[in-house]
Coordinates of C-alpha atoms and ligand atoms in Angstrom, one line a residue:
Chain B
M1 CA 106.0 100.9 117.5
N2 CA 105.5 99.6 121.0
S3 CA 105.9 102.3 123.5
T4 CA 107.0 101.3 127.0
A5 CA 103.4 101.9 128.2
T6 CA 102.0 99.0 126.2
Y7 CA 104.8 96.8 127.4
E8 CA 103.7 97.4 130.9
E9 CA 100.1 96.7 130.0
K10 CA 101.1 93.4 128.4
G11 CA 101.4 91.8 131.8
T12 CA 97.7 92.1 132.5
A13 CA 95.1 89.7 130.9
W14 CA 93.5 92.6 129.2
G15 CA 96.9 93.7 127.8
K16 CA 97.5 90.2 126.5
F17 CA 94.1 90.1 124.9
V18 CA 94.6 93.5 123.2
S19 CA 98.0 92.5 121.8
F20 CA 96.5 89.3 120.5
L21 CA 93.7 91.3 118.8
N22 CA 96.3 93.6 117.3
K23 CA 98.2 90.6 115.9
I24 CA 95.1 89.4 114.0
G25 CA 94.3 93.0 112.8
F26 CA 91.6 94.2 115.3
S27 CA 91.6 97.2 117.5
P28 CA 89.4 96.7 120.6
L29 CA 86.8 99.0 119.1
G30 CA 86.8 97.0 115.8
F31 CA 86.4 93.7 117.7
F32 CA 83.6 95.1 119.8
L33 CA 81.8 96.3 116.6
L34 CA 82.3 92.8 115.1
I35 CA 80.6 91.2 118.2
I36 CA 77.7 93.6 117.9
L37 CA 77.4 92.7 114.2
A38 CA 77.4 89.0 115.0
L39 CA 74.7 89.4 117.7
L40 CA 72.5 91.9 115.7
P41 CA 70.2 89.4 113.8
N42 CA 69.1 88.0 117.1
F43 CA 67.3 91.2 118.0
Y44 CA 64.2 92.8 116.5
P45 CA 64.0 94.4 113.9
F46 CA 67.2 92.9 112.6
S47 CA 65.8 89.4 113.2
E48 CA 63.3 90.0 110.3
E49 CA 64.2 87.6 107.5
Y50 CA 64.6 90.4 104.9
I51 CA 66.9 92.3 107.1
V52 CA 69.0 89.2 107.8
R53 CA 69.3 89.0 104.0
W54 CA 70.5 92.6 103.9
L55 CA 73.1 91.7 106.5
I56 CA 74.2 88.8 104.4
M57 CA 74.6 91.0 101.4
G58 CA 76.5 93.5 103.6
A59 CA 79.0 90.9 104.8
F60 CA 79.3 89.5 101.2
L61 CA 80.2 92.9 99.8
A62 CA 82.4 93.7 102.8
A63 CA 84.4 90.5 102.3
Q64 CA 84.8 91.3 98.6
A65 CA 86.0 94.8 99.5
V66 CA 88.7 93.3 101.7
A67 CA 90.0 90.9 99.0
F68 CA 89.7 93.8 96.4
D69 CA 91.6 96.3 98.6
F70 CA 94.4 93.7 99.1
T71 CA 95.3 94.4 95.5
A72 CA 94.0 98.0 94.9
G73 CA 95.1 99.4 98.2
Y74 CA 98.5 97.9 98.4
I75 CA 100.0 97.3 95.0
N76 CA 97.9 100.0 93.5
I77 CA 96.4 98.0 90.6
V78 CA 92.6 98.0 90.1
N79 CA 91.5 94.5 89.2
F80 CA 88.5 95.2 87.0
G81 CA 88.1 91.4 86.5
F82 CA 87.3 90.9 90.2
A83 CA 83.6 90.1 89.7
A84 CA 84.4 87.7 86.9
L85 CA 86.9 85.8 89.1
L86 CA 84.2 85.6 91.7
G87 CA 81.8 84.3 89.1
L88 CA 84.3 81.7 88.0
G89 CA 84.5 80.4 91.6
A90 CA 80.7 80.4 91.8
Y91 CA 80.2 78.5 88.6
T92 CA 83.0 76.0 89.3
S93 CA 81.6 75.3 92.7
G94 CA 78.0 75.1 91.4
I95 CA 78.9 72.7 88.5
F96 CA 80.9 70.4 90.7
A97 CA 78.2 70.4 93.4
N98 CA 75.4 69.7 90.9
T99 CA 76.6 67.2 88.4
T100 CA 80.4 66.8 88.5
P101 CA 80.6 66.4 84.8
F102 CA 84.1 65.2 84.7
L103 CA 83.9 62.5 87.3
L104 CA 80.5 61.6 85.9
F105 CA 78.7 60.9 89.1
A106 CA 75.6 62.4 90.5
P107 CA 74.6 64.0 92.8
G108 CA 77.7 66.2 92.8
L109 CA 80.2 66.7 95.5
N110 CA 79.5 68.4 98.8
P111 CA 79.3 72.2 98.4
W112 CA 81.5 72.7 101.4
L113 CA 84.2 71.0 99.4
T114 CA 83.4 72.5 96.0
I115 CA 83.7 76.1 97.2
W116 CA 87.4 75.4 97.7
L117 CA 87.6 74.0 94.2
G118 CA 86.0 77.2 93.0
A119 CA 88.6 79.2 95.0
I120 CA 91.4 77.2 93.5
M121 CA 90.1 77.7 90.0
A122 CA 89.8 81.4 90.5
G123 CA 93.2 81.5 92.1
L124 CA 94.7 79.8 89.1
V125 CA 93.2 82.3 86.7
G126 CA 94.3 85.1 89.1
F127 CA 97.8 83.7 88.8
V128 CA 97.7 83.9 85.0
L129 CA 96.2 87.4 85.3
G130 CA 99.0 88.4 87.5
I131 CA 101.5 87.3 84.9
L132 CA 99.6 89.0 82.1
T133 CA 99.5 92.3 84.0
L134 CA 103.1 92.2 85.1
R135 CA 104.7 94.4 82.5
L136 CA 101.8 96.8 82.7
R137 CA 101.3 99.7 85.0
G138 CA 98.2 101.5 86.3
I139 CA 95.5 101.9 83.8
F140 CA 96.9 99.4 81.4
A141 CA 96.9 96.7 84.1
A142 CA 93.4 97.6 84.9
V143 CA 92.3 97.3 81.3
M144 CA 94.0 94.0 80.9
A145 CA 92.2 92.6 84.0
W146 CA 88.9 94.0 82.6
F147 CA 89.5 92.2 79.3
V148 CA 90.2 88.9 81.1
G149 CA 87.0 89.4 83.1
I150 CA 85.0 90.0 79.9
A151 CA 86.5 86.9 78.3
L152 CA 85.6 84.8 81.4
M153 CA 82.1 86.1 81.2
G154 CA 81.9 85.3 77.5
L155 CA 83.2 81.8 78.3
V156 CA 80.5 81.2 80.9
N157 CA 77.9 82.5 78.5
N158 CA 79.0 80.1 75.8
L159 CA 79.8 76.9 77.6
T160 CA 76.1 76.2 77.7
E161 CA 76.6 72.4 78.3
L162 CA 78.1 73.2 81.7
T163 CA 76.6 76.5 82.6
R164 CA 73.3 76.7 80.6
G165 CA 74.7 80.1 79.5
P166 CA 72.4 83.1 79.9
L167 CA 69.5 80.9 81.2
G168 CA 71.5 80.5 84.4
M169 CA 72.0 77.5 86.6
N170 CA 70.7 76.5 90.0
P171 CA 73.4 75.1 92.3
V172 CA 72.4 73.1 95.4
K173 CA 72.2 75.1 98.6
F174 CA 74.6 74.6 101.5
I175 CA 71.7 73.7 103.8
E176 CA 68.0 73.3 103.0
T177 CA 66.4 75.8 105.4
P178 CA 64.0 78.7 105.0
N179 CA 66.0 80.5 107.6
N180 CA 68.7 83.0 106.6
L181 CA 70.4 83.1 109.9
P182 CA 72.8 80.2 109.3
Y183 CA 73.9 81.8 106.1
F184 CA 74.6 85.0 107.9
Y185 CA 77.0 83.2 110.2
I186 CA 78.7 81.3 107.2
I187 CA 79.4 84.6 105.4
L188 CA 80.4 86.4 108.5
A189 CA 82.9 83.6 109.3
M190 CA 84.2 83.8 105.7
M191 CA 84.6 87.6 106.0
V192 CA 86.5 87.4 109.3
M193 CA 88.7 84.6 107.9
I194 CA 89.6 86.5 104.8
Y195 CA 90.2 89.6 106.7
V196 CA 92.5 88.0 109.3
V197 CA 94.5 86.0 106.7
L198 CA 95.0 89.1 104.4
K199 CA 95.8 91.3 107.4
L200 CA 98.5 88.9 108.5
V201 CA 100.0 88.9 105.0
V202 CA 100.0 92.7 104.7
G203 CA 101.5 93.0 108.2
S204 CA 104.5 90.9 107.2
N205 CA 107.5 91.6 105.0
I206 CA 105.3 90.5 102.1
G207 CA 103.0 93.4 102.8
L208 CA 106.0 95.8 103.0
A209 CA 107.0 94.6 99.5
F210 CA 103.4 95.2 98.2
K211 CA 103.4 98.7 99.5
A212 CA 106.9 99.4 98.1
I213 CA 105.9 98.1 94.7
G214 CA 102.6 100.0 94.7
Q215 CA 104.2 103.3 95.8
N216 CA 107.3 103.3 93.8
P217 CA 108.3 100.3 91.6
D218 CA 111.7 101.7 90.7
A219 CA 112.8 102.3 94.3
A220 CA 111.3 98.9 95.2
R221 CA 113.4 97.1 92.6
A222 CA 116.5 99.1 93.5
S223 CA 116.0 97.8 97.1
G224 CA 116.0 94.2 96.0
I225 CA 112.3 93.5 95.6
N226 CA 111.3 91.3 92.7
P227 CA 108.0 92.7 91.6
T228 CA 107.0 89.6 89.6
K229 CA 106.9 87.4 92.7
Y230 CA 104.9 89.7 94.8
L231 CA 102.5 90.8 92.2
V232 CA 101.6 87.3 91.1
F233 CA 101.2 86.2 94.7
N234 CA 98.9 89.1 95.4
F235 CA 96.7 88.5 92.4
T236 CA 96.5 84.8 93.1
L237 CA 95.5 85.2 96.8
S238 CA 93.0 87.9 96.1
A239 CA 91.4 85.8 93.3
F240 CA 91.4 82.8 95.5
F241 CA 89.2 84.5 98.1
A242 CA 87.0 86.1 95.3
G243 CA 86.4 82.6 94.1
L244 CA 85.6 81.3 97.6
L245 CA 83.1 84.1 98.0
G246 CA 81.6 83.1 94.6
G247 CA 81.0 79.7 96.1
F248 CA 79.1 81.2 98.9
Y249 CA 77.0 83.1 96.5
A250 CA 76.2 80.0 94.4
H251 CA 75.1 77.9 97.4
F252 CA 73.3 80.7 99.2
F253 CA 71.2 82.1 96.3
G254 CA 70.9 78.8 94.5
S255 CA 70.8 80.7 91.2
L256 CA 73.6 81.9 88.9
T257 CA 73.5 84.0 85.7
P258 CA 76.6 85.5 84.1
S259 CA 75.3 89.0 83.9
T260 CA 74.1 89.3 87.5
L261 CA 77.4 88.0 88.8
M262 CA 80.3 88.7 86.6
H263 CA 79.4 92.0 85.0
T264 CA 81.9 94.9 85.4
S265 CA 79.3 96.9 87.3
K266 CA 79.6 94.3 90.1
T267 CA 83.3 95.1 90.3
V268 CA 82.6 98.8 90.3
E269 CA 80.2 98.3 93.3
V270 CA 83.0 96.6 95.2
L271 CA 85.5 99.2 94.1
A272 CA 83.3 102.0 95.3
I273 CA 82.9 100.4 98.7
A274 CA 86.6 99.7 99.1
Y275 CA 87.5 103.3 98.0
I276 CA 84.9 105.1 100.1
G277 CA 86.1 102.9 103.0
G278 CA 89.6 104.0 102.4
R279 CA 92.3 102.2 100.4
G280 CA 95.1 100.3 102.1
S281 CA 93.3 99.5 105.3
L282 CA 91.4 96.3 104.4
W283 CA 88.8 97.1 107.1
G284 CA 87.6 100.4 105.6
G285 CA 85.2 98.7 103.1
V286 CA 83.7 96.6 105.8
T287 CA 82.5 99.6 107.7
I288 CA 80.9 101.1 104.6
A289 CA 79.4 97.9 103.1
F290 CA 76.7 97.4 105.8
P291 CA 75.3 101.0 105.9
F292 CA 75.4 101.0 102.1
V293 CA 73.4 97.8 101.6
F294 CA 70.8 99.2 104.1
F295 CA 70.6 102.5 102.4
I296 CA 70.4 101.1 98.9
E297 CA 67.8 98.5 99.8
F298 CA 65.8 101.1 101.6
L299 CA 65.9 103.3 98.5
R300 CA 65.1 100.3 96.2
S301 CA 62.0 99.4 98.2
N302 CA 60.7 103.0 98.1
L303 CA 61.8 104.1 94.7
S304 CA 61.2 100.9 92.7
S305 CA 60.7 102.9 89.5
L306 CA 64.4 103.8 89.2
P307 CA 66.4 100.7 88.5
G308 CA 70.2 101.2 88.5
L309 CA 69.8 104.1 90.9
H310 CA 72.2 102.5 93.3
L311 CA 75.0 102.7 90.7
V312 CA 74.4 106.4 90.3
I313 CA 74.6 106.9 94.0
Y314 CA 77.8 104.8 94.2
G315 CA 79.2 106.9 91.4
V316 CA 78.4 110.3 92.9
L317 CA 79.6 109.3 96.4
M318 CA 82.8 107.8 95.0
V319 CA 83.7 110.8 92.9
T320 CA 83.0 113.1 95.8
I321 CA 85.2 111.1 98.1
M322 CA 88.0 110.7 95.6
I323 CA 88.1 114.4 94.9
Y324 CA 87.5 115.8 98.4
Y325 CA 88.7 113.0 100.7
P326 CA 90.8 110.4 98.9
A327 CA 91.9 108.8 102.2
G328 CA 88.3 107.6 102.7
F329 CA 86.7 106.5 105.9
S330 CA 89.7 104.7 107.3
G331 CA 91.9 107.7 106.6
F332 CA 89.4 109.9 108.4
Y333 CA 89.4 107.5 111.4
F334 CA 93.2 107.5 111.6
W335 CA 93.3 111.3 111.3
T336 CA 90.8 111.6 114.2
V337 CA 92.7 109.2 116.4
A338 CA 95.9 111.1 115.9
K339 CA 94.1 114.4 116.6
V340 CA 92.6 113.1 119.8
K341 CA 96.0 111.7 120.9
T342 CA 97.7 115.0 120.5
L343 CA 94.9 116.8 122.3
I344 CA 95.3 114.4 125.3
K345 CA 99.0 115.0 125.3
K346 CA 98.6 118.8 125.3
N347 CA 96.2 118.6 128.3
K348 CA 98.4 116.5 130.4
Chain M
M1 CA 138.4 95.9 90.3
I2 CA 134.8 96.1 91.6
L3 CA 133.2 97.5 88.4
D4 CA 134.3 97.2 84.8
T5 CA 132.2 98.4 82.0
K6 CA 133.1 97.8 78.4
E7 CA 131.8 100.2 75.8
V8 CA 128.4 100.6 77.4
T9 CA 126.0 102.2 75.0
K10 CA 122.3 103.2 75.5
R11 CA 120.1 104.5 72.8
F12 CA 116.6 105.8 73.1
G13 CA 115.2 105.6 69.6
G14 CA 117.5 107.7 67.5
L15 CA 119.2 109.4 70.5
T16 CA 122.4 107.9 71.8
A17 CA 122.3 108.9 75.4
V18 CA 125.4 106.9 76.4
N19 CA 128.0 106.1 73.8
Q20 CA 130.7 103.4 74.4
V21 CA 131.5 104.4 78.0
S22 CA 134.2 102.2 79.5
M23 CA 134.9 102.6 83.2
Q24 CA 137.1 100.8 85.7
I25 CA 136.5 101.3 89.4
E26 CA 138.8 100.0 92.1
E27 CA 137.6 98.9 95.4
G28 CA 137.4 101.6 98.0
E29 CA 137.4 104.5 95.5
I30 CA 135.1 107.5 95.4
F31 CA 134.7 107.9 91.7
G32 CA 133.2 111.2 90.3
L33 CA 131.0 111.2 87.2
I34 CA 130.5 114.7 85.8
G35 CA 129.3 116.4 82.7
P36 CA 126.7 118.9 81.6
N37 CA 123.0 118.4 82.0
G38 CA 121.7 115.8 79.6
A39 CA 125.1 114.3 79.1
G40 CA 123.9 110.8 79.9
K41 CA 125.2 110.4 83.4
T42 CA 122.0 109.1 84.9
T43 CA 121.3 106.9 81.9
F44 CA 124.7 105.3 82.4
L45 CA 123.9 104.5 86.0
N46 CA 120.5 103.2 85.0
S47 CA 122.1 100.8 82.5
I48 CA 124.6 99.3 84.9
A49 CA 122.1 99.3 87.9
G50 CA 119.5 97.3 85.9
K51 CA 116.8 99.9 85.5
F52 CA 117.1 99.0 81.8
P53 CA 119.7 96.9 79.9
P54 CA 122.3 98.7 77.9
T55 CA 121.8 98.6 74.1
S56 CA 125.3 97.2 73.7
G57 CA 128.5 96.8 75.7
K58 CA 129.2 94.7 78.7
V59 CA 129.2 95.2 82.5
F60 CA 131.2 93.2 85.0
F61 CA 130.5 93.6 88.7
L62 CA 132.6 91.9 91.3
G63 CA 134.3 89.9 88.6
E64 CA 131.2 88.5 87.1
E65 CA 129.3 89.6 84.0
T66 CA 126.1 91.4 85.0
T67 CA 125.1 93.0 81.7
G68 CA 121.3 93.5 81.6
L69 CA 120.5 92.0 85.0
P70 CA 117.4 93.6 86.5
A71 CA 117.7 96.1 89.4
E72 CA 116.5 93.7 92.1
V73 CA 119.2 91.2 91.2
M74 CA 121.9 93.9 91.1
C75 CA 120.8 95.0 94.5
K76 CA 121.0 91.4 95.9
R77 CA 124.5 91.2 94.4
G78 CA 125.6 94.3 96.3
L79 CA 124.9 97.3 94.2
A80 CA 122.7 100.1 95.7
R81 CA 121.7 103.5 94.4
T82 CA 120.0 106.7 95.2
F83 CA 117.8 108.6 92.8
Q84 CA 118.5 112.1 91.3
I85 CA 114.9 113.1 92.2
P86 CA 114.5 111.1 95.4
R87 CA 111.7 108.7 95.1
P88 CA 110.8 107.3 98.5
F89 CA 107.6 105.5 99.4
P90 CA 105.3 108.4 100.1
K91 CA 102.7 106.6 102.2
M92 CA 105.2 105.0 104.5
T93 CA 106.9 106.5 107.5
V94 CA 110.6 107.4 107.4
L95 CA 111.5 104.2 109.3
E96 CA 109.5 102.0 106.9
N97 CA 111.1 103.6 103.9
V98 CA 114.5 102.7 105.1
K99 CA 113.4 99.3 106.4
V100 CA 112.5 98.3 102.8
G101 CA 116.3 98.3 102.0
A102 CA 117.2 96.4 105.1
V103 CA 114.5 93.7 104.6
F104 CA 115.0 93.0 100.9
G105 CA 118.7 93.9 100.4
P106 CA 121.4 91.3 99.9
S107 CA 121.5 89.9 103.4
A108 CA 118.0 88.7 104.3
H109 CA 117.0 90.0 107.7
G110 CA 113.9 89.2 109.8
L111 CA 111.6 92.1 110.5
K112 CA 113.0 92.9 113.9
S113 CA 116.7 93.2 113.0
A114 CA 115.8 95.0 109.8
E115 CA 114.2 97.6 112.0
L116 CA 117.4 98.0 114.0
R117 CA 119.5 98.2 110.8
A118 CA 117.1 100.9 109.4
Q119 CA 117.4 102.9 112.6
E120 CA 121.2 102.6 112.4
A121 CA 121.2 103.8 108.8
L122 CA 119.1 106.8 109.8
E123 CA 121.4 107.7 112.6
F124 CA 124.4 107.2 110.2
V125 CA 123.0 109.8 107.7
E126 CA 122.2 112.1 110.6
F127 CA 118.5 112.2 110.0
N128 CA 117.1 113.9 113.0
L129 CA 113.3 114.1 112.6
P130 CA 111.1 111.5 114.4
I131 CA 111.3 108.2 112.5
D132 CA 107.5 107.8 112.4
T133 CA 107.2 111.0 110.3
P134 CA 105.3 110.2 107.1
A135 CA 107.6 110.5 104.1
S136 CA 105.1 112.7 102.4
Q137 CA 105.8 115.5 104.9
L138 CA 109.6 115.7 104.0
N139 CA 111.3 118.3 101.9
A140 CA 113.6 117.5 99.0
V141 CA 116.8 117.5 101.1
Q142 CA 115.3 115.3 103.8
L143 CA 114.1 112.9 101.1
K144 CA 117.6 112.7 99.8
R145 CA 118.8 111.7 103.2
I146 CA 116.2 108.9 103.7
D147 CA 116.9 107.7 100.1
L148 CA 120.5 107.5 101.0
A149 CA 119.7 105.7 104.3
R150 CA 117.5 103.2 102.3
A151 CA 120.4 102.5 99.9
I152 CA 122.9 102.1 102.8
S153 CA 120.6 99.7 104.6
C154 CA 120.9 97.4 101.6
Q155 CA 124.6 97.1 102.8
P156 CA 126.0 97.5 99.3
K157 CA 129.5 96.9 98.1
L158 CA 129.1 99.6 95.4
L159 CA 126.9 102.6 96.0
L160 CA 125.8 104.9 93.1
L161 CA 124.9 108.4 94.2
D162 CA 123.0 110.6 91.7
E163 CA 123.5 114.3 92.5
L164 CA 123.2 113.8 96.2
A165 CA 124.7 117.2 97.0
S166 CA 122.5 119.3 94.8
G167 CA 120.2 121.8 96.6
L168 CA 122.2 121.7 99.8
T169 CA 123.3 124.8 101.7
P170 CA 127.1 125.3 102.0
G171 CA 127.0 124.1 105.6
E172 CA 125.0 121.0 104.6
L173 CA 127.5 120.4 101.9
D174 CA 130.3 119.9 104.3
S175 CA 128.4 117.4 106.4
M176 CA 127.3 115.6 103.3
M177 CA 130.9 115.3 102.1
A178 CA 132.0 114.0 105.5
L179 CA 129.2 111.5 105.3
I180 CA 130.1 110.2 101.9
K181 CA 133.7 109.7 103.1
R182 CA 132.5 107.8 106.2
I183 CA 130.5 105.5 103.9
R184 CA 133.6 104.8 101.9
D185 CA 135.6 104.3 105.1
D186 CA 133.1 101.6 106.0
G187 CA 134.3 99.7 103.0
V188 CA 131.8 100.8 100.4
T189 CA 133.0 101.8 96.9
I190 CA 131.2 104.9 95.5
I191 CA 130.3 106.4 92.2
A192 CA 129.0 109.9 92.6
I193 CA 127.4 112.1 89.9
E194 CA 128.0 115.6 91.1
H195 CA 127.8 119.1 89.7
I196 CA 129.3 121.0 92.6
M197 CA 133.1 121.5 92.1
R198 CA 133.8 121.8 95.7
V199 CA 132.3 118.4 96.4
I200 CA 134.2 116.8 93.4
K201 CA 137.5 118.2 94.6
G202 CA 136.7 117.5 98.2
I203 CA 135.9 113.8 98.0
C204 CA 136.7 112.2 94.6
D205 CA 139.8 110.1 94.0
E206 CA 139.1 109.9 90.3
V207 CA 136.8 111.7 87.9
M208 CA 135.3 110.9 84.5
V209 CA 133.7 113.6 82.4
I210 CA 131.1 112.7 79.8
E211 CA 129.5 115.0 77.2
Y212 CA 126.8 113.9 74.7
G213 CA 127.2 110.4 76.1
T214 CA 130.9 110.1 75.3
T215 CA 133.9 110.1 77.7
I216 CA 135.9 113.3 77.1
A217 CA 138.3 113.1 80.0
E218 CA 139.4 110.9 83.0
G219 CA 141.9 111.4 85.8
T220 CA 142.3 113.1 89.2
P221 CA 140.0 116.0 89.9
D222 CA 142.8 118.5 89.3
E223 CA 143.9 117.0 86.0
V224 CA 140.3 116.8 84.7
L225 CA 139.2 120.2 85.8
N226 CA 142.1 121.9 84.1
N227 CA 141.5 120.0 80.9
P228 CA 140.6 122.5 78.1
K229 CA 138.1 120.1 76.6
V230 CA 136.3 119.9 80.0
I231 CA 136.3 123.7 80.4
E232 CA 134.8 124.1 77.0
A233 CA 132.1 121.4 77.6
Y234 CA 130.9 123.4 80.5
L235 CA 130.8 126.8 78.8
G236 CA 127.4 128.2 79.1
E237 CA 126.5 125.8 81.9
E238 CA 125.2 127.2 85.2
E239 CA 128.1 125.7 87.2
V240 CA 131.2 126.4 85.3
P241 CA 134.0 124.3 86.8
N242 CA 136.7 126.6 88.0
A243 CA 139.8 124.9 89.0
G244 CA 140.5 127.6 91.5
A245 CA 137.1 127.5 93.2
Ligands
ADP401 N1 113.9 107.0 79.5 C1 114.3 107.8 78.5 N2 113.7 107.9 77.3 C2 114.1 108.7 76.4 N3 115.2 109.6 76.5 C3 115.8 109.6 77.7 C4 115.4 108.7 78.8 N4 116.2 109.0 79.9 C5 117.0 109.9 79.5 N5 116.8 110.3 78.2 C6 117.6 111.3 77.4 O1 118.9 110.9 77.5 C7 119.8 112.0 77.6 C8 120.6 111.9 78.8 O2 119.8 112.1 80.0 P1 120.4 111.9 81.4 O3 121.1 110.6 81.5 O4 119.3 112.1 82.4 O5 121.5 113.0 81.6 P2 122.2 113.6 82.9 O6 121.9 112.7 84.0 O7 123.7 113.6 82.5 O8 121.7 115.0 83.1 C9 118.9 113.2 77.6 O9 118.8 113.8 76.3 C10 117.5 112.7 78.0 O10 116.5 113.4 77.5
MG402 MG1 121.0 113.1 85.7

């Protein structure tokens, strides 16, 4: 709700700027942190190549958490096939960029174009997945998405003509450079774009329908909401962005194997970050992704003898959060802001 | 006639929850549906409101056959309902809860005017907590009010109320009865499932009694409540209807 105070502020340039930020889903604080993040790799020690790579991984996971929360946090369905959809986008983009087997010309298409083909492909499968999960609720929908994910991974493993199966393929890179910095700005731009687009959607009537369906399907339907329409749209859009992020992965790492990309444990990683960040905020996962990548990478470089340790840590943290603080980090933030506001009111 | 059901039957496996119920409702009526617990009243509403299709029988709403149409289509056609156990959207505020009905109900509204309509509906049901209260903080009676406001903001022609008055204090009962009448006076036809005899006698133009899914009596409240079959059906029930009460 707009109070009269903010209407008065709207006249000033600052007020106008703040209301513009609000429209695209940023608080002034959030926007400030984003600027800091964007500038970070220009300063030592963040300018070290290996740390820039950590930041890239952070933004990659953060963007995934946003697209994942768009489904899990709003319509309340956990898409366990998320990583497989991302992998589908990665492979589609990689294949078209390398050889374009169907058009039969080499070298392939420009990766800046093919990442969108990957996104469309993933979006199409997301559309089908949405239809398949329609009649299912909660855990059943999650299991269905999981099966579709496993099937996709099996497909990629077996279509060896196109994908080289478990041997993996090597898509061309966006740009040939030993520097990581350009890639950081590419993924950061993708992350911001995905966030803003999805934030605009959830702020609209469509978002109200998502929340209604997620919180009480019967009451939603009794209020005139057609769950089919919104559910399928939600899955399609989330999968589209997963596919786009897959394209980034393909042309950044230049190496794809089904198991490192499409495995369910990859979905669980994103799920953990989105949940610890707080469901239904979109930005919660972003704030968690960066510290996590740093923490995990730090552990990995010091405790190399324990592979898979990061999954254990994700698991323990997630269980702790879900039992003791299911609202997650964003829930904690909103709670604090509300507390501070009432304190200020009292002291006036 | 706004609603006409022809021998509507609903079975769950071997259990016939609703058995050949035919009901004719005239525009502008407040129609009471009563019967012991488990008689099939809610199931009947569910089968005409599209929660699930009836096993057999036909439903005509506003002169057109609507048998088996899903809930969202029934809502768009002008049928709204409340729930026996109010089921709002727990993570939304009071205003957002009601706005859902205004945005997605029959007459499509933009976000802004939907908000106004929702506020009006909340005023209409005399909901007097701040509208930005989270729904999760409300008690059962308050939830019933916002569920009613949500249904009203769909701007229905026919409104189904499922035990709206249960759990209210005597004082609250009077204001709820006045409220239901005001909704009717605004041109909305009402079917109300009720247990409380004072409410039935106070607001209903016509009453139907069902027991074990079957209609056992129909008529004015006084006729029905003095019917020996009805008195017998209620024996052993908590709320024995007493024509003199
Ligand atoms: N979804 C369902 N599945 C199976 N049985 C049901 C279902 N809904 C209601 N019933 C059964 O149908 C009968 C009628 O229930 P209901 O319509 O809720 O009664 P009332 O509203 O009159 O108290 C009860 O025996 C109840 O257990
Ligand atoms: Mg009932």
